[in-house]
Short mmCIF file of C-alpha atoms and ligand atoms in Angstrom, two decimals:
data_model
loop_
_atom_site.label_atom_id
_atom_site.label_comp_id
_atom_site.label_asym_id
_atom_site.label_seq_id
_atom_site.Cartn_x
_atom_site.Cartn_y
_atom_site.Cartn_z
CA MET Q 1 36.71 -0.70 7.03
CA ILE Q 2 33.60 1.19 6.10
CA VAL Q 3 30.98 -0.73 8.11
CA GLU Q 4 31.71 -2.37 11.45
CA VAL Q 5 29.33 -4.38 13.57
CA LYS Q 6 30.39 -4.78 17.18
CA GLY Q 7 28.72 -7.10 19.69
CA VAL Q 8 25.29 -6.65 18.12
CA ARG Q 9 22.48 -8.49 19.89
CA LYS Q 10 18.81 -8.78 18.99
CA THR Q 11 15.94 -10.44 20.80
CA TYR Q 12 12.49 -9.86 19.32
CA ASP Q 13 9.55 -8.93 21.55
CA SER Q 14 8.22 -12.43 20.94
CA GLY Q 15 11.24 -13.76 22.88
CA VAL Q 16 13.05 -15.09 19.80
CA GLU Q 17 16.79 -14.48 20.16
CA ALA Q 18 17.82 -13.74 16.59
CA LEU Q 19 21.41 -12.49 17.01
CA ARG Q 20 23.97 -12.95 19.78
CA ASP Q 21 27.14 -10.85 19.94
CA VAL Q 22 27.81 -10.48 16.23
CA ASP Q 23 31.19 -8.94 15.32
CA LEU Q 24 31.90 -8.25 11.66
CA SER Q 25 33.74 -5.81 9.44
CA PHE Q 26 32.83 -4.98 5.88
CA PRO Q 27 35.75 -3.64 3.86
CA LYS Q 28 35.32 -0.61 1.61
CA GLY Q 29 34.61 -1.29 -2.01
CA GLN Q 30 34.10 -5.02 -1.50
CA LEU Q 31 31.14 -7.31 -1.75
CA SER Q 32 30.56 -9.16 1.52
CA THR Q 33 27.99 -11.88 1.91
CA LEU Q 34 26.02 -13.00 4.94
CA LEU Q 35 25.38 -16.68 4.41
CA GLY Q 36 23.49 -19.07 6.63
CA PRO Q 37 20.49 -21.33 6.95
CA SER Q 38 17.01 -19.89 6.75
CA GLY Q 39 15.92 -18.19 9.98
CA CYS Q 40 19.45 -17.65 11.31
CA GLY Q 41 19.06 -13.88 11.49
CA LYS Q 42 20.54 -12.65 8.21
CA THR Q 43 17.68 -10.27 7.42
CA THR Q 44 17.66 -9.11 11.04
CA LEU Q 45 21.36 -8.24 10.90
CA LEU Q 46 21.02 -6.46 7.55
CA LYS Q 47 18.06 -4.39 8.75
CA ILE Q 48 19.95 -3.47 11.91
CA ILE Q 49 22.84 -2.26 9.76
CA ALA Q 50 20.29 -0.33 7.68
CA GLY Q 51 18.91 1.22 10.86
CA LEU Q 52 15.43 -0.12 10.13
CA ILE Q 53 15.03 -2.13 13.32
CA PRO Q 54 16.44 -1.40 16.77
CA LYS Q 55 19.13 -3.60 18.34
CA ASN Q 56 19.28 -4.69 21.95
CA GLY Q 57 22.99 -4.09 22.32
CA GLY Q 58 26.25 -3.45 20.52
CA GLU Q 59 27.10 -0.90 17.87
CA VAL Q 60 26.98 -0.36 14.14
CA LEU Q 61 29.72 1.97 12.90
CA VAL Q 62 29.74 3.53 9.43
CA ASN Q 63 33.03 5.24 8.62
CA GLY Q 64 33.81 5.09 12.33
CA LYS Q 65 30.58 6.81 13.43
CA ALA Q 66 27.83 4.98 15.30
CA VAL Q 67 24.50 5.01 13.44
CA HIS Q 68 21.06 4.65 14.99
CA GLY Q 69 18.73 4.94 12.01
CA PRO Q 70 18.69 4.99 8.22
CA GLY Q 71 21.13 7.34 6.51
CA PRO Q 72 21.85 8.64 3.01
CA GLU Q 73 25.11 6.67 2.79
CA ARG Q 74 23.21 3.37 2.89
CA ALA Q 75 20.63 2.13 0.40
CA PHE Q 76 18.56 -1.04 0.69
CA VAL Q 77 17.44 -3.53 -1.95
CA PHE Q 78 14.49 -5.54 -0.68
CA GLN Q 79 13.82 -9.25 -1.01
CA ASP Q 80 10.21 -8.56 -2.07
CA PHE Q 81 11.25 -5.54 -4.22
CA ALA Q 82 9.09 -3.05 -2.26
CA LEU Q 83 8.02 -1.12 -5.36
CA LEU Q 84 5.13 1.33 -5.28
CA PRO Q 85 2.42 -0.47 -7.28
CA TRP Q 86 0.76 2.82 -8.28
CA ALA Q 87 3.95 4.34 -9.67
CA ASP Q 88 5.69 3.60 -12.96
CA VAL Q 89 9.31 2.47 -13.23
CA LEU Q 90 10.58 6.03 -13.67
CA ARG Q 91 8.90 7.27 -10.50
CA ASN Q 92 9.87 4.16 -8.52
CA VAL Q 93 13.53 4.50 -9.47
CA GLY Q 94 13.50 8.21 -8.63
CA PHE Q 95 11.57 7.71 -5.38
CA GLY Q 96 14.64 7.97 -3.13
CA LEU Q 97 15.46 11.33 -4.73
CA GLU Q 98 11.81 12.40 -4.54
CA LEU Q 99 11.89 11.81 -0.78
CA ARG Q 100 15.00 13.99 -0.60
CA GLY Q 101 13.15 16.80 -2.32
CA VAL Q 102 15.06 16.69 -5.61
CA GLU Q 103 13.22 18.49 -8.43
CA ARG Q 104 11.17 16.37 -10.80
CA LYS Q 105 13.25 17.16 -13.87
CA GLU Q 106 16.55 16.42 -12.21
CA ARG Q 107 15.44 13.19 -10.55
CA ASP Q 108 13.88 11.89 -13.77
CA GLU Q 109 17.17 12.50 -15.53
CA VAL Q 110 19.16 10.60 -12.90
CA ALA Q 111 16.54 7.83 -12.82
CA ARG Q 112 16.66 7.42 -16.61
CA LYS Q 113 20.40 7.00 -16.47
CA TYR Q 114 20.22 4.16 -13.93
CA ILE Q 115 17.23 2.55 -15.62
CA ALA Q 116 19.43 2.25 -18.68
CA GLU Q 117 22.34 0.92 -16.61
CA VAL Q 118 20.28 -1.92 -15.15
CA GLY Q 119 19.03 -2.77 -18.64
CA LEU Q 120 15.46 -1.48 -18.45
CA LYS Q 121 15.61 1.25 -21.09
CA GLY Q 122 12.21 1.48 -22.76
CA PHE Q 123 10.35 0.32 -19.65
CA GLU Q 124 10.24 3.74 -17.95
CA HIS Q 125 6.47 3.99 -18.07
CA ARG Q 126 5.57 0.43 -17.19
CA TYR Q 127 4.03 -0.40 -13.84
CA PRO Q 128 5.52 -3.03 -11.49
CA ALA Q 129 2.59 -5.40 -12.12
CA GLN Q 130 3.59 -5.45 -15.80
CA LEU Q 131 7.16 -6.61 -15.08
CA SER Q 132 8.70 -10.00 -14.34
CA GLY Q 133 10.33 -10.69 -10.98
CA GLY Q 134 13.79 -10.16 -12.42
CA MET Q 135 12.84 -6.83 -13.94
CA ARG Q 136 11.20 -5.67 -10.73
CA GLN Q 137 14.39 -6.36 -8.83
CA ARG Q 138 16.35 -4.41 -11.43
CA VAL Q 139 14.05 -1.50 -10.61
CA GLY Q 140 14.84 -2.02 -6.92
CA LEU Q 141 18.55 -1.99 -7.71
CA ALA Q 142 18.30 1.11 -9.88
CA ARG Q 143 16.44 2.91 -7.09
CA ALA Q 144 19.26 2.06 -4.67
CA LEU Q 145 21.86 3.32 -7.14
CA THR Q 146 20.17 6.66 -7.89
CA VAL Q 147 20.57 7.96 -4.34
CA ASP Q 148 24.34 7.60 -4.74
CA ALA Q 149 24.88 5.78 -1.44
CA ASP Q 150 28.34 4.28 -0.89
CA ILE Q 151 26.89 1.22 0.78
CA ILE Q 152 24.29 -1.03 -0.82
CA LEU Q 153 22.48 -3.53 1.39
CA MET Q 154 20.80 -6.37 -0.46
CA ASP Q 155 18.49 -8.91 1.13
CA GLU Q 156 18.32 -12.07 -1.00
CA PRO Q 157 17.64 -9.94 -4.09
CA PHE Q 158 17.49 -12.95 -6.40
CA SER Q 159 15.32 -15.26 -4.34
CA SER Q 160 12.18 -14.52 -6.40
CA VAL Q 161 14.02 -14.41 -9.71
CA ASP Q 162 14.02 -17.48 -11.91
CA GLU Q 163 17.24 -19.43 -12.43
CA GLN Q 164 18.19 -18.32 -15.96
CA THR Q 165 17.53 -14.68 -15.30
CA ARG Q 166 19.38 -14.96 -12.03
CA ARG Q 167 22.74 -15.84 -13.61
CA LYS Q 168 22.59 -12.96 -16.02
CA PHE Q 169 21.49 -10.65 -13.23
CA GLN Q 170 24.37 -11.80 -11.02
CA GLU Q 171 26.87 -11.05 -13.76
CA ASP Q 172 25.33 -7.63 -14.42
CA LEU Q 173 25.31 -6.92 -10.71
CA LEU Q 174 29.03 -7.63 -10.34
CA ASP Q 175 29.82 -5.35 -13.29
CA LEU Q 176 27.65 -2.53 -12.03
CA LEU Q 177 28.81 -2.59 -8.44
CA ARG Q 178 32.49 -2.83 -9.37
CA HIS Q 179 32.06 -0.02 -11.85
CA HIS Q 180 30.48 2.21 -9.21
CA GLN Q 181 32.87 1.00 -6.49
CA LYS Q 182 30.10 0.30 -4.05
CA THR Q 183 30.54 -1.41 -0.73
CA VAL Q 184 27.97 -4.17 -0.77
CA ILE Q 185 26.52 -6.29 2.00
CA PHE Q 186 24.60 -9.10 0.43
CA VAL Q 187 22.37 -11.68 2.10
CA THR Q 188 21.85 -15.09 0.57
CA HIS Q 189 21.26 -18.68 1.51
CA SER Q 190 22.81 -19.97 -1.71
CA ILE Q 191 26.39 -21.23 -1.35
CA GLU Q 192 27.06 -20.94 -5.09
CA GLU Q 193 25.76 -17.41 -5.22
CA ALA Q 194 27.95 -16.42 -2.28
CA ALA Q 195 31.05 -18.03 -3.73
CA TYR Q 196 30.44 -16.53 -7.15
CA LEU Q 197 29.77 -12.96 -6.01
CA SER Q 198 31.74 -12.37 -2.84
CA ASP Q 199 35.08 -10.99 -1.80
CA GLN Q 200 34.23 -12.05 1.74
CA ILE Q 201 31.67 -14.49 3.11
CA ALA Q 202 30.51 -14.44 6.73
CA LEU Q 203 28.93 -17.76 7.70
CA LEU Q 204 26.25 -17.44 10.34
CA SER Q 205 25.27 -20.27 12.67
CA PRO Q 206 21.59 -21.16 13.21
CA ARG Q 207 19.60 -19.17 15.75
CA PRO Q 208 20.78 -17.29 17.64
CA GLY Q 209 22.91 -16.11 14.73
CA ARG Q 210 26.63 -15.76 15.37
CA VAL Q 211 29.55 -15.52 13.00
CA SER Q 212 30.95 -19.02 12.72
CA LYS Q 213 33.56 -18.38 10.05
CA ILE Q 214 34.81 -15.85 7.54
CA VAL Q 215 35.74 -17.21 4.12
CA ARG Q 216 37.54 -15.22 1.44
CA PRO Q 217 37.08 -17.02 -1.89
CA ALA Q 218 40.30 -17.13 -3.90
CA VAL Q 219 38.55 -16.49 -7.21
CA ASP Q 220 40.21 -14.74 -10.11
CA ARG Q 221 37.66 -12.05 -11.01
CA SER Q 222 39.33 -11.15 -14.27
CA LYS Q 223 38.01 -14.35 -15.80
CA SER Q 224 34.71 -14.63 -17.63
CA PRO Q 225 31.63 -15.70 -15.67
CA ASP Q 226 31.66 -19.19 -17.17
CA GLU Q 227 35.34 -19.65 -16.42
CA ILE Q 228 34.79 -18.52 -12.84
CA ARG Q 229 32.11 -21.15 -12.39
CA ARG Q 230 34.69 -23.80 -13.39
CA ASP Q 231 37.54 -22.16 -11.47
CA ARG Q 232 39.39 -24.20 -8.82
CA GLY Q 233 39.18 -21.44 -6.23
CA TYR Q 234 35.42 -21.13 -6.78
CA LEU Q 235 34.81 -24.86 -6.49
CA ASP Q 236 37.05 -25.17 -3.42
CA THR Q 237 35.17 -22.34 -1.74
CA VAL Q 238 31.82 -24.03 -2.40
CA ASP Q 239 33.18 -27.27 -0.90
CA GLU Q 240 34.67 -25.54 2.11
CA ILE Q 241 31.43 -23.72 2.90
CA TRP Q 242 29.34 -26.82 2.41
CA GLY Q 243 31.68 -28.64 4.84
CA ILE Q 244 30.86 -26.07 7.50
CA LEU Q 245 27.15 -25.62 6.79
CA ARG Q 246 26.32 -29.34 6.51
CA GLN Q 247 26.63 -29.71 10.28
CA TYR Q 248 23.68 -27.28 10.64
CA VAL Q 249 21.25 -29.16 8.43
CA MET M 1 -26.62 -4.42 -19.98
CA ARG M 2 -28.06 -7.29 -17.98
CA MET M 3 -28.92 -4.83 -15.23
CA LEU M 4 -30.74 -2.62 -17.69
CA LEU M 5 -32.73 -5.60 -18.94
CA SER M 6 -33.74 -6.64 -15.43
CA LEU M 7 -34.74 -3.04 -14.70
CA VAL M 8 -36.94 -3.01 -17.79
CA VAL M 9 -38.63 -6.22 -16.62
CA TRP M 10 -39.26 -4.79 -13.16
CA PHE M 11 -40.63 -1.51 -14.51
CA ALA M 12 -42.92 -3.42 -16.88
CA LEU M 13 -44.19 -5.47 -13.97
CA TRP M 14 -44.73 -2.28 -11.99
CA GLU M 15 -46.67 -0.78 -14.92
CA ILE M 16 -48.93 -3.83 -15.15
CA VAL M 17 -49.61 -3.94 -11.40
CA GLY M 18 -50.29 -0.20 -11.48
CA GLN M 19 -52.69 -0.46 -14.42
CA MET M 20 -54.70 -3.11 -12.55
CA LYS M 21 -55.47 -0.41 -9.94
CA PHE M 22 -55.09 -2.63 -6.85
CA SER M 23 -54.44 0.31 -4.66
CA SER M 24 -53.78 3.97 -4.99
CA ILE M 25 -50.43 3.37 -3.28
CA VAL M 26 -49.14 1.73 -6.48
CA PRO M 27 -49.75 4.03 -9.44
CA PRO M 28 -48.57 2.87 -12.89
CA PHE M 29 -44.89 3.38 -13.64
CA SER M 30 -45.67 5.63 -16.60
CA ALA M 31 -47.70 7.95 -14.36
CA VAL M 32 -44.78 8.11 -11.92
CA ILE M 33 -42.39 9.09 -14.71
CA GLU M 34 -44.83 11.75 -15.87
CA ALA M 35 -45.08 13.12 -12.34
CA GLY M 36 -41.28 13.09 -12.12
CA ILE M 37 -40.97 15.12 -15.31
CA GLU M 38 -43.49 17.54 -13.90
CA ILE M 39 -41.74 17.90 -10.50
CA LEU M 40 -38.18 18.30 -11.70
CA PRO M 41 -38.39 21.85 -13.14
CA THR M 42 -40.48 23.28 -10.29
CA GLU M 43 -39.00 25.83 -7.94
CA LYS M 44 -40.26 23.86 -4.97
CA PHE M 45 -38.20 20.86 -6.03
CA ALA M 46 -35.13 22.97 -6.76
CA LYS M 47 -35.32 24.50 -3.27
CA ALA M 48 -35.73 21.09 -1.62
CA ALA M 49 -32.90 19.65 -3.69
CA ILE M 50 -30.54 22.49 -2.81
CA ILE M 51 -31.23 22.18 0.93
CA SER M 52 -30.83 18.42 0.76
CA LEU M 53 -27.66 18.54 -1.31
CA ARG M 54 -26.19 21.11 1.06
CA SER M 55 -26.92 18.91 4.09
CA PHE M 56 -25.52 15.89 2.28
CA GLY M 57 -22.39 17.75 1.16
CA LEU M 58 -21.67 19.23 4.57
CA GLY M 59 -22.32 15.96 6.39
CA MET M 60 -20.13 14.00 3.97
CA ALA M 61 -17.35 16.59 4.15
CA LEU M 62 -17.38 16.31 7.94
CA ALA M 63 -17.44 12.51 7.74
CA LEU M 64 -14.39 12.52 5.46
CA ALA M 65 -12.52 15.14 7.45
CA ILE M 66 -13.01 13.24 10.69
CA GLY M 67 -13.43 9.63 9.53
CA ILE M 68 -10.22 9.30 7.52
CA PRO M 69 -7.81 10.81 10.09
CA LEU M 70 -9.54 8.83 12.82
CA GLY M 71 -9.14 5.58 10.87
CA VAL M 72 -5.47 6.38 10.28
CA ALA M 73 -4.94 7.10 13.98
CA MET M 74 -6.69 3.88 14.96
CA ALA M 75 -4.41 1.90 12.68
CA ARG M 76 -1.16 3.65 13.61
CA VAL M 77 -1.57 4.45 17.31
CA LYS M 78 -2.17 1.36 19.42
CA GLY M 79 -3.95 3.21 22.23
CA VAL M 80 -6.41 4.95 19.90
CA GLY M 81 -7.21 1.68 18.14
CA ARG M 82 -7.90 -0.06 21.42
CA LEU M 83 -9.90 2.83 22.83
CA LEU M 84 -12.18 3.36 19.83
CA GLY M 85 -12.12 0.04 17.97
CA MET M 86 -15.06 -1.45 19.83
CA TRP M 87 -17.24 1.67 19.49
CA VAL M 88 -16.63 2.14 15.80
CA ASN M 89 -17.46 -1.51 15.24
CA ILE M 90 -20.69 -1.20 17.20
CA PHE M 91 -21.79 2.01 15.50
CA VAL M 92 -20.97 0.81 12.01
CA SER M 93 -23.79 -1.72 12.28
CA ALA M 94 -26.03 0.12 14.78
CA PRO M 95 -29.35 1.62 13.60
CA ILE M 96 -28.29 5.25 13.56
CA SER M 97 -31.87 6.39 12.79
CA ALA M 98 -32.70 5.61 16.42
CA LEU M 99 -30.37 8.43 17.41
CA VAL M 100 -32.07 11.09 15.30
CA PRO M 101 -34.79 11.90 17.87
CA ILE M 102 -32.06 12.33 20.48
CA LEU M 103 -30.19 14.63 18.10
CA MET M 104 -33.39 16.62 17.62
CA ALA M 105 -33.69 17.02 21.35
CA VAL M 106 -30.08 18.11 21.73
CA ILE M 107 -29.41 20.16 18.58
CA GLY M 108 -32.95 21.18 17.78
CA ILE M 109 -35.04 21.02 14.63
CA GLY M 110 -33.23 22.23 11.58
CA GLU M 111 -30.57 21.80 8.97
CA THR M 112 -27.81 21.19 11.53
CA THR M 113 -29.59 18.10 12.79
CA VAL M 114 -29.75 16.75 9.25
CA VAL M 115 -26.05 17.47 8.67
CA VAL M 116 -25.18 15.65 11.88
CA THR M 117 -27.41 12.74 10.85
CA VAL M 118 -25.64 12.43 7.49
CA PHE M 119 -22.32 12.61 9.31
CA LEU M 120 -23.28 9.85 11.75
CA PHE M 121 -24.61 7.64 8.98
CA ALA M 122 -21.43 7.97 6.92
CA VAL M 123 -18.53 8.37 9.31
CA PHE M 124 -18.19 4.95 10.90
CA VAL M 125 -17.85 2.89 7.77
CA ILE M 126 -15.31 5.40 6.43
CA THR M 127 -13.29 5.17 9.66
CA LEU M 128 -13.40 1.41 9.71
CA ASP M 129 -12.36 0.94 6.08
CA THR M 130 -9.57 3.49 6.42
CA GLN M 131 -8.28 1.62 9.46
CA VAL M 132 -8.34 -1.68 7.58
CA GLY M 133 -6.56 -0.12 4.60
CA ILE M 134 -3.79 1.46 6.66
CA THR M 135 -3.36 -1.64 8.83
CA HIS M 136 -2.94 -3.80 5.73
CA ALA M 137 -0.67 -1.33 3.96
CA ASP M 138 2.39 -3.14 2.74
CA ARG M 139 4.88 -3.09 5.62
CA SER M 140 7.82 -3.43 3.34
CA LEU M 141 6.77 -0.26 1.48
CA VAL M 142 6.86 1.55 4.81
CA GLU M 143 10.29 0.11 5.52
CA MET M 144 11.44 1.07 2.04
CA ALA M 145 10.32 4.66 2.50
CA ARG M 146 12.03 4.85 5.88
CA SER M 147 15.25 3.40 4.46
CA PHE M 148 15.32 6.20 1.89
CA GLY M 149 14.86 8.77 4.60
CA ALA M 150 11.13 9.55 4.37
CA THR M 151 9.85 12.05 6.91
CA ARG M 152 6.69 11.20 8.85
CA ARG M 153 4.69 13.42 6.60
CA GLN M 154 6.08 11.82 3.43
CA LEU M 155 5.42 8.39 4.87
CA TYR M 156 1.73 9.26 5.11
CA SER M 157 1.28 11.28 1.95
CA LYS M 158 3.44 9.22 -0.40
CA VAL M 159 3.00 5.68 0.93
CA LEU M 160 0.40 4.92 3.59
CA LEU M 161 -2.61 6.85 2.29
CA LEU M 162 -2.03 5.84 -1.33
CA SER M 163 -1.53 2.26 -0.27
CA ALA M 164 -4.83 2.34 1.61
CA LEU M 165 -6.66 4.23 -1.14
CA PRO M 166 -8.68 1.25 -2.46
CA GLU M 167 -10.08 0.55 1.02
CA ILE M 168 -10.61 4.23 1.77
CA LEU M 169 -12.57 4.70 -1.46
CA ALA M 170 -14.67 1.63 -0.72
CA GLY M 171 -15.47 3.15 2.67
CA VAL M 172 -16.30 6.51 1.10
CA ARG M 173 -18.65 4.84 -1.39
CA LEU M 174 -20.50 2.95 1.33
CA GLY M 175 -20.47 6.09 3.47
CA ALA M 176 -21.99 8.16 0.66
CA ILE M 177 -24.82 5.66 0.16
CA ARG M 178 -25.53 5.73 3.88
CA GLY M 179 -25.26 9.51 3.75
CA VAL M 180 -28.13 9.70 1.24
CA LYS M 181 -30.17 7.58 3.60
CA GLY M 182 -29.14 9.94 6.36
CA VAL M 183 -30.45 13.02 4.51
CA VAL M 184 -33.84 11.46 3.85
CA ILE M 185 -34.28 9.94 7.28
CA GLY M 186 -32.99 13.08 8.99
CA GLN M 187 -35.33 15.30 6.99
CA LEU M 188 -38.27 12.94 7.40
CA LEU M 189 -37.91 12.64 11.15
CA VAL M 190 -37.18 16.32 11.52
CA ALA M 191 -39.87 16.63 8.87
CA ILE M 192 -39.73 20.22 7.87
CA ILE M 193 -37.11 20.77 5.24
CA GLY M 194 -35.78 19.68 1.89
CA VAL M 195 -36.66 16.45 0.22
CA GLY M 196 -38.06 15.17 3.52
CA GLU M 197 -40.62 17.96 3.52
CA LEU M 198 -41.63 17.04 -0.03
CA PHE M 199 -42.03 13.40 0.94
CA GLU M 200 -44.18 14.47 3.85
CA THR M 201 -46.38 16.71 1.68
CA TYR M 202 -46.86 14.08 -1.02
CA SER M 203 -47.74 11.25 1.34
CA ASN M 204 -50.07 13.41 3.48
CA ASN M 205 -51.97 14.46 0.35
CA PHE M 206 -51.91 10.99 -1.21
CA LEU M 207 -49.91 12.25 -4.19
CA MET M 208 -48.53 8.78 -4.86
CA GLU M 209 -47.25 9.49 -8.37
CA GLU M 210 -45.18 12.39 -7.06
CA PHE M 211 -44.14 10.38 -4.01
CA TRP M 212 -42.74 7.50 -6.08
CA ALA M 213 -41.17 9.89 -8.53
CA LEU M 214 -39.25 11.47 -5.68
CA VAL M 215 -38.19 8.05 -4.41
CA LEU M 216 -36.81 7.27 -7.87
CA ILE M 217 -34.97 10.58 -8.01
CA VAL M 218 -33.31 9.96 -4.63
CA PHE M 219 -32.38 6.42 -5.66
CA LEU M 220 -30.92 7.69 -8.90
CA PHE M 221 -28.88 10.27 -7.03
CA ALA M 222 -27.48 7.67 -4.60
CA PHE M 223 -26.74 5.37 -7.52
CA ALA M 224 -24.95 8.10 -9.46
CA VAL M 225 -22.78 9.10 -6.48
CA SER M 226 -21.90 5.49 -5.77
CA GLU M 227 -21.09 4.77 -9.43
CA ALA M 228 -18.86 7.85 -9.63
CA ILE M 229 -16.86 6.66 -6.64
CA ALA M 230 -16.84 3.09 -7.98
CA TYR M 231 -15.33 4.43 -11.19
CA LEU M 232 -12.50 6.02 -9.18
CA GLU M 233 -12.10 2.75 -7.29
CA ARG M 234 -11.67 0.79 -10.48
CA ARG M 235 -9.00 3.16 -11.71
CA VAL M 236 -7.15 2.85 -8.43
CA GLU M 237 -7.50 -0.94 -8.40
CA TYR M 238 -5.81 -1.04 -11.75
CA TYR M 239 -2.66 0.56 -10.38
CA ALA M 240 -2.82 -1.35 -7.15
CA ALA M 241 -3.19 -4.67 -8.96
CA ALA M 242 0.15 -5.89 -7.72
CA ARG M 243 -0.49 -5.35 -4.02
N1 ADP C 301 9.38 -9.13 13.54
C1 ADP C 301 9.73 -10.30 14.12
N2 ADP C 301 9.18 -10.66 15.30
C2 ADP C 301 9.53 -11.80 15.90
N3 ADP C 301 10.43 -12.68 15.42
C3 ADP C 301 11.02 -12.39 14.24
C4 ADP C 301 10.70 -11.19 13.52
N4 ADP C 301 11.44 -11.16 12.40
C5 ADP C 301 12.17 -12.29 12.40
N5 ADP C 301 11.93 -13.04 13.51
C6 ADP C 301 12.56 -14.32 13.86
O1 ADP C 301 13.95 -14.11 14.01
C7 ADP C 301 14.68 -15.16 13.41
C8 ADP C 301 15.61 -14.61 12.35
O2 ADP C 301 14.83 -14.10 11.28
P1 ADP C 301 15.48 -13.50 9.97
O3 ADP C 301 16.47 -12.46 10.35
O4 ADP C 301 14.38 -13.10 9.08
O5 ADP C 301 16.23 -14.78 9.38
P2 ADP C 301 16.84 -15.04 7.92
O6 ADP C 301 16.76 -13.77 7.15
O7 ADP C 301 18.23 -15.50 8.17
O8 ADP C 301 16.02 -16.13 7.30
C9 ADP C 301 13.66 -16.14 12.84
O9 ADP C 301 13.49 -17.19 13.75
C10 ADP C 301 12.40 -15.33 12.75
O10 ADP C 301 11.27 -16.14 12.94
MG1 MG C 302 15.66 -13.30 5.36
#
């Protein structure tokens, strides 16, 4: 277990109770999904794990140690990309390293490597405004990879990416993350996306968010992406999750 | 191009009205230009220009050095914003010229008063626009920087100030235009130095050609400063297009 969430509670200043006593474990090297209806507290939970917003109770443990703020072992991929509009792709991807004081030459080198890995070679000197949504999110992903964090936190990274690009991106993402053996916590509200990507799916109930069930899709990952999408285990998982979530809608 | 054309029309009109000799207050445009060409190389003008530029430069430097940090503080520290918000908003639209006589009484008659006048003319709009820029800075960029371990200092220098740069520059441009007004009004009311002194001399001696020539020169200066900043703004806008 690399990340553990114990009894985490969150009530916003506005009085909205977003999370109530959430207990969850995220196994090392696996991709875990937080899945639930819109507004159930998925982003809130992810940002608490990232140390970006304070919690009202409970603990977040990373490798057994309680964390209270952001740390170098966790990197975040944002739903709205959060790219610096005045910086080109190269500088955006290397921004995490820049903040850590890594020399220009060294960080550019590392950034170039990950730009190539996410499939953006040749776009180093473009600005975010010149890129499509899918490409911008690839920049966001590359930035998270360059800082060499073990844990990648992703908040609905594909929600502003169009459908065709999304599939390809999902496949690339699986390859990349498996290759780098990252522990991934992934937020989505798409059942298919969760079933396709995840080793473990935590279903959250509507507000206040609680864990209502943990599903482990029995999907054979050695198959090709198209085979997986026709796989029994994949389809059963989608059905099972839908059976649980339908009572919330 | 269109602006140039409309200027030509206005100057032609001015020339015609001037040639009709309605009043000595409106000399022909060509005579004004001639007077301008005559004034520019004189030592008297150079001296006045240097004093005025120095007051303008010092006043603007003060306005930037105080206005920008103040705007940032108002946006980032709740208490400061609440404490000063109302005052900045009042002073940004208040007739600052009314304060100049008070300044004269407090600081005395001299260059310092003019510097302070420029400062007061320019500072509030700079503060206000900086505050707006920082307040509207993309929150998710701030979160992003924090998630990658940005220090406070980095958060300001690498995210917040750059993010607010379009608004800050707009404030600086408006501040600079007001600053030019501040120099002239300050020097006119204090009435002994720089361009203000020249204005005083010309109008007392009914040297209307020279008077209007000086007005044109001051306008041109304000226009040039504002265009220079606007050029910077456009370059920044280009990179900030995706905000
Ligand atoms: N900064 C905030 N202040 C007050 N309420 C918030 C804030 N952020 C989120 N909420 C509320 O908390 C609940 C959970 O939000 P969020 O975690 O964004 O849900 P999700 O990501 O699952 O859609 C929602 O009802 C939302 O309106
Ligand atoms: Mg969300």
